[in-house]
């Protein structure tokens, strides 16, 4: 993307278009296509654009480019718990401060025991990823390769590994105020209830009258469900990056 038109000079005023990342701007965990990046560059001349993903910023840099913070007006990683506006980092809250060491310790000990007892054909590394606004738990481990991800996803669906894991956590910690979200292929996110993708809206609702949101997991239980259905957004349910491109062209070009 080239020179940035200042927000006040965009063709369509007071409007921002927010995008989920995996399955919406890119295939799951893969790079955005050149066609998508070019279209986003052209869209940015008309409206403000931002992404809101569950992953941390490092993953979004892998998928959307190292210069992602310069190529989007708003970057919301970890549902907005790590946020940038026009390349400048915004203040945010932290999961560990919210939950406290004692409760966190109990949660992690339970998760590690549960992980160890799982009957799985393949294990790799990084089973719990500690992030600013959440933890991410993966039975196979986050260092699984792409083919290993695909295999695990099928195994998980057949054996309901993550679904049962989440049910066990809910039963063990009913008073913790946590939400568990199965947003990707090999893991689930765990964060304070309310720190879903609607969290990012607090950063844009004062500045923009119209907020579009594009997401592929807008169904109940999907991690786009809350923001897609939020009264502050105009939701667009998509089934692939190609679908996102099609709708963007219909709406803005
Ligand atoms: O953006 C959706 C999810 O993407 C990843 O999930 P997985 O590795 O399981 O495919 C994770 O970064 C997760 O946090 C995120 O919600």
Short mmCIF file of C-alpha atoms and ligand atoms in Angstrom, two decimals:
data_model
loop_
_atom_site.label_atom_id
_atom_site.label_comp_id
_atom_site.label_asym_id
_atom_site.label_seq_id
_atom_site.Cartn_x
_atom_site.Cartn_y
_atom_site.Cartn_z
CA UNK A 1 0.00 0.00 0.00
CA UNK A 2 1.26 3.53 -0.80
CA UNK A 3 0.80 7.06 0.60
CA UNK A 4 -1.76 7.30 3.36
CA UNK A 5 -4.71 9.65 2.90
CA UNK A 6 -5.37 11.36 6.27
CA UNK A 7 -8.52 10.05 7.98
CA UNK A 8 -10.31 13.41 7.61
CA UNK A 9 -9.78 13.34 3.82
CA UNK A 10 -11.25 9.90 3.09
CA UNK A 11 -14.03 9.94 0.48
CA UNK A 12 -16.65 8.45 2.81
CA UNK A 13 -16.56 10.26 6.13
CA UNK A 14 -17.03 8.85 9.63
CA UNK A 15 -16.91 5.29 8.36
CA UNK A 16 -14.60 2.46 9.33
CA UNK A 17 -14.48 -1.07 7.95
CA UNK A 18 -13.17 -3.68 10.38
CA UNK A 19 -12.12 -7.16 9.32
CA UNK A 20 -11.52 -10.44 11.09
CA UNK A 21 -8.23 -11.96 9.80
CA UNK A 22 -8.29 -15.79 9.45
CA UNK A 23 -10.89 -16.89 6.90
CA UNK A 24 -11.88 -13.29 6.14
CA UNK A 25 -8.74 -11.47 4.89
CA UNK A 26 -6.54 -14.57 4.60
CA UNK A 27 -6.95 -18.34 4.46
CA UNK A 28 -6.52 -19.74 8.01
CA UNK A 29 -3.00 -18.88 9.30
CA UNK A 30 -1.74 -18.12 5.76
CA UNK A 31 -0.79 -14.91 3.91
CA UNK A 32 -3.22 -12.42 2.43
CA UNK A 33 -3.23 -12.50 -1.38
CA UNK A 34 -1.83 -9.60 -3.44
CA UNK A 35 -5.36 -9.02 -4.72
CA UNK A 36 -6.64 -8.58 -1.16
CA UNK A 37 -3.80 -6.25 -0.14
CA UNK A 38 -4.29 -4.10 -3.25
CA UNK A 39 -8.03 -3.87 -2.65
CA UNK A 40 -7.46 -2.87 0.99
CA UNK A 41 -5.06 -0.16 -0.20
CA UNK A 42 -7.72 1.22 -2.54
CA UNK A 43 -10.41 0.94 0.14
CA UNK A 44 -8.24 2.91 2.54
CA UNK A 45 -8.49 5.92 0.25
CA UNK A 46 -12.28 5.86 0.72
CA UNK A 47 -12.81 4.84 4.36
CA UNK A 48 -10.83 4.02 7.49
CA UNK A 49 -9.84 0.35 7.74
CA UNK A 50 -8.85 -1.91 10.60
CA UNK A 51 -8.47 -5.55 11.49
CA UNK A 52 -9.61 -7.27 14.66
CA UNK A 53 -8.08 -10.68 15.24
CA UNK A 54 -7.85 -13.10 18.15
CA UNK A 55 -4.17 -13.79 17.48
CA UNK A 56 -1.29 -11.68 18.71
CA UNK A 57 0.34 -9.01 16.53
CA UNK A 58 3.29 -11.22 15.55
CA UNK A 59 0.92 -13.67 13.81
CA UNK A 60 -0.92 -10.87 12.03
CA UNK A 61 2.43 -9.49 10.80
CA UNK A 62 3.18 -12.93 9.33
CA UNK A 63 -0.19 -12.99 7.57
CA UNK A 64 -0.73 -9.35 6.56
CA UNK A 65 2.89 -8.17 6.26
CA UNK A 66 5.57 -6.86 8.64
CA UNK A 67 4.33 -3.33 7.99
CA UNK A 68 0.74 -4.14 8.99
CA UNK A 69 0.70 -1.38 11.60
CA UNK A 70 1.36 1.17 8.82
CA UNK A 71 -1.03 -0.40 6.32
CA UNK A 72 -4.16 -0.37 8.49
CA UNK A 73 -5.53 2.70 10.28
CA UNK A 74 -6.47 0.54 13.26
CA UNK A 75 -4.86 -2.73 14.31
CA UNK A 76 -6.63 -4.74 16.95
CA UNK A 77 -4.74 -7.84 18.04
CA UNK A 78 -6.04 -10.16 20.74
CA UNK A 79 -9.55 -8.76 20.15
CA UNK A 80 -8.26 -5.21 20.71
CA UNK A 81 -6.34 -5.79 23.92
CA UNK A 82 -3.28 -4.78 21.92
CA UNK A 83 -4.27 -1.84 19.72
CA UNK A 84 -2.70 0.66 17.32
CA UNK A 85 -4.26 3.79 15.77
CA UNK A 86 -2.37 5.29 12.82
CA UNK A 87 0.77 3.42 13.89
CA UNK A 88 0.62 4.59 17.51
CA UNK A 89 0.04 2.07 20.30
CA UNK A 90 -3.07 2.65 22.42
CA UNK A 91 -3.43 1.93 26.14
CA UNK A 92 -4.73 -1.52 27.02
CA UNK A 93 -5.54 -3.82 29.93
CA UNK A 94 -3.79 -7.06 30.78
CA UNK A 95 -5.19 -10.51 31.46
CA UNK A 96 -2.73 -11.33 34.24
CA UNK A 97 -3.47 -8.10 36.11
CA UNK A 98 -7.17 -8.75 35.77
CA UNK A 99 -7.10 -12.36 37.01
CA UNK A 100 -4.25 -12.16 39.56
CA UNK A 101 -1.40 -14.64 40.10
CA UNK A 102 -3.20 -16.94 42.53
CA UNK A 103 -6.21 -17.68 40.36
CA UNK A 104 -4.03 -17.81 37.25
CA UNK A 105 -1.80 -20.39 38.86
CA UNK A 106 -4.76 -22.66 39.65
CA UNK A 107 -6.08 -22.27 36.11
CA UNK A 108 -2.75 -23.17 34.51
CA UNK A 109 -2.12 -26.16 36.77
CA UNK A 110 -5.54 -27.55 35.80
CA UNK A 111 -4.86 -26.92 32.09
CA UNK A 112 -1.42 -28.55 32.19
CA UNK A 113 -2.79 -31.66 33.95
CA UNK A 114 -5.68 -31.88 31.51
CA UNK A 115 -3.31 -31.53 28.53
CA UNK A 116 -1.05 -34.27 29.87
CA UNK A 117 -3.95 -36.72 30.22
CA UNK A 118 -5.31 -36.21 26.71
CA UNK A 119 -5.07 -39.15 24.35
CA UNK A 120 -3.58 -37.58 21.22
CA UNK A 121 -1.71 -39.12 18.27
CA UNK A 122 0.59 -36.12 17.77
CA UNK A 123 2.00 -33.48 20.13
CA UNK A 124 4.32 -30.61 19.24
CA UNK A 125 5.33 -27.58 21.35
CA UNK A 126 3.90 -24.46 23.03
CA UNK A 127 0.70 -25.76 24.54
CA UNK A 128 -0.18 -22.58 26.39
CA UNK A 129 0.63 -19.19 24.89
CA UNK A 130 0.58 -16.32 27.36
CA UNK A 131 -0.64 -13.13 25.69
CA UNK A 132 -1.43 -9.63 26.90
CA UNK A 133 -5.21 -9.97 26.87
CA UNK A 134 -5.77 -13.72 26.98
CA UNK A 135 -4.19 -17.14 27.07
CA UNK A 136 -4.34 -19.48 24.08
CA UNK A 137 -4.43 -23.22 24.77
CA UNK A 138 -3.53 -25.77 22.10
CA UNK A 139 -3.66 -29.57 22.70
CA UNK A 140 -1.30 -30.31 19.78
CA UNK A 141 0.82 -27.22 20.46
CA UNK A 142 1.23 -23.98 18.54
CA UNK A 143 4.40 -25.13 16.77
CA UNK A 144 2.45 -27.69 14.71
CA UNK A 145 3.19 -27.40 10.99
CA UNK A 146 0.46 -26.54 8.49
CA UNK A 147 -0.25 -30.18 7.48
CA UNK A 148 -0.23 -31.15 11.19
CA UNK A 149 -2.81 -28.39 11.82
CA UNK A 150 -5.12 -29.76 9.16
CA UNK A 151 -4.88 -33.29 10.59
CA UNK A 152 -5.38 -32.10 14.14
CA UNK A 153 -8.46 -30.08 13.20
CA UNK A 154 -10.10 -33.22 11.76
CA UNK A 155 -9.12 -35.29 14.81
CA UNK A 156 -10.43 -32.56 17.12
CA UNK A 157 -13.77 -32.40 15.34
CA UNK A 158 -14.15 -36.17 15.43
CA UNK A 159 -13.17 -36.52 19.11
CA UNK A 160 -14.48 -33.15 20.38
CA UNK A 161 -11.16 -32.55 22.17
CA UNK A 162 -11.47 -28.78 22.53
CA UNK A 163 -15.22 -28.84 23.16
CA UNK A 164 -14.76 -31.27 26.09
CA UNK A 165 -11.72 -29.32 27.37
CA UNK A 166 -13.73 -26.10 27.48
CA UNK A 167 -16.63 -27.87 29.22
CA UNK A 168 -14.18 -29.18 31.86
CA UNK A 169 -12.77 -25.69 32.43
CA UNK A 170 -16.23 -24.20 32.79
CA UNK A 171 -17.16 -26.87 35.34
CA UNK A 172 -13.92 -26.43 37.32
CA UNK A 173 -13.87 -22.61 37.37
CA UNK A 174 -17.54 -21.53 37.27
CA UNK A 175 -16.88 -18.30 39.20
CA UNK A 176 -13.78 -17.10 37.29
CA UNK A 177 -15.69 -14.89 34.82
CA UNK A 178 -13.87 -16.35 31.82
CA UNK A 179 -15.00 -16.91 28.24
CA UNK A 180 -13.53 -19.70 26.10
CA UNK A 181 -13.55 -19.23 22.36
CA UNK A 182 -12.72 -21.84 19.71
CA UNK A 183 -11.83 -19.43 16.90
CA UNK A 184 -9.18 -21.34 14.95
CA UNK A 185 -8.02 -24.82 13.99
CA UNK A 186 -5.84 -26.11 16.83
CA UNK A 187 -6.52 -24.04 19.94
CA UNK A 188 -8.97 -22.04 22.00
CA UNK A 189 -8.68 -18.60 23.57
CA UNK A 190 -9.49 -17.90 27.20
CA UNK A 191 -10.18 -14.32 28.29
CA UNK A 192 -12.33 -12.29 30.71
CA UNK A 193 -16.00 -12.28 29.71
CA UNK A 194 -16.60 -9.14 27.65
CA UNK A 195 -13.07 -9.07 26.24
CA UNK A 196 -14.32 -10.59 22.98
CA UNK A 197 -14.01 -8.69 19.68
CA UNK A 198 -16.57 -6.08 20.81
CA UNK A 199 -13.79 -4.84 23.11
CA UNK A 200 -12.20 -3.06 20.15
CA UNK A 201 -15.35 -1.03 19.51
CA UNK A 202 -14.61 1.11 22.57
CA UNK A 203 -11.64 2.47 20.58
CA UNK A 204 -13.60 3.45 17.46
CA UNK A 205 -17.21 4.16 18.45
CA UNK A 206 -16.59 7.82 19.32
CA UNK A 207 -14.71 8.56 16.11
CA UNK A 208 -16.91 6.77 13.55
CA UNK A 209 -20.66 6.91 13.00
CA UNK A 210 -20.70 3.85 10.73
CA UNK A 211 -18.76 0.70 11.63
CA UNK A 212 -18.79 -2.20 9.17
CA UNK A 213 -17.52 -5.58 10.31
CA UNK A 214 -16.59 -8.54 8.09
CA UNK A 215 -16.14 -11.98 9.65
CA UNK A 216 -16.37 -15.66 8.76
CA UNK A 217 -17.27 -16.93 12.25
CA UNK A 218 -20.41 -14.91 12.85
CA UNK A 219 -22.50 -17.95 13.85
CA UNK A 220 -23.34 -18.58 17.53
CA UNK A 221 -20.23 -19.91 19.26
CA UNK A 222 -17.91 -18.40 16.61
CA UNK A 223 -15.48 -15.71 17.74
CA UNK A 224 -17.05 -13.09 15.42
CA UNK A 225 -20.56 -13.67 16.77
CA UNK A 226 -20.62 -10.86 19.35
CA UNK A 227 -19.17 -8.10 17.18
CA UNK A 228 -21.18 -9.20 14.12
CA UNK A 229 -24.41 -8.93 16.12
CA UNK A 230 -23.44 -5.83 18.09
CA UNK A 231 -25.88 -2.93 17.48
CA UNK A 232 -22.90 -0.62 16.87
CA UNK A 233 -21.81 -2.54 13.75
CA UNK A 234 -23.15 -3.39 10.32
CA UNK A 235 -22.19 -7.06 10.09
CA UNK A 236 -21.15 -8.89 6.92
CA UNK A 237 -20.89 -12.67 7.20
CA UNK A 238 -18.38 -14.08 4.69
CA UNK A 239 -17.27 -17.60 3.87
CA UNK A 240 -13.78 -16.87 2.46
CA UNK A 241 -11.40 -14.04 1.53
CA UNK A 242 -12.88 -14.20 -2.01
CA UNK A 243 -16.31 -13.53 -0.54
CA UNK A 244 -14.90 -10.52 1.36
CA UNK A 245 -13.48 -9.14 -1.90
CA UNK A 246 -16.82 -9.63 -3.67
CA UNK A 247 -18.82 -7.78 -0.99
CA UNK A 248 -16.27 -4.96 -0.70
CA UNK A 249 -16.46 -4.37 -4.46
CA UNK A 250 -20.28 -4.29 -4.31
CA UNK A 251 -20.34 -1.86 -1.39
CA UNK A 252 -17.48 0.54 -2.09
CA UNK A 253 -16.31 0.38 -5.71
O1 LIG B 1 -7.94 -15.76 14.69
C1 LIG B 1 -8.52 -16.96 15.07
C2 LIG B 1 -7.60 -17.77 15.98
O2 LIG B 1 -6.39 -18.03 15.28
C3 LIG B 1 -5.51 -18.87 15.96
O3 LIG B 1 -6.14 -20.11 16.15
P1 LIG B 1 -5.49 -21.51 15.73
O4 LIG B 1 -4.03 -21.41 15.94
O5 LIG B 1 -6.19 -22.48 16.65
O6 LIG B 1 -5.86 -21.74 14.29
C4 LIG B 1 -5.12 -18.34 17.32
O7 LIG B 1 -4.20 -17.30 17.21
C5 LIG B 1 -6.34 -17.89 18.10
O8 LIG B 1 -5.92 -17.14 19.21
C6 LIG B 1 -7.27 -17.05 17.26
O9 LIG B 1 -8.44 -16.76 17.99
#
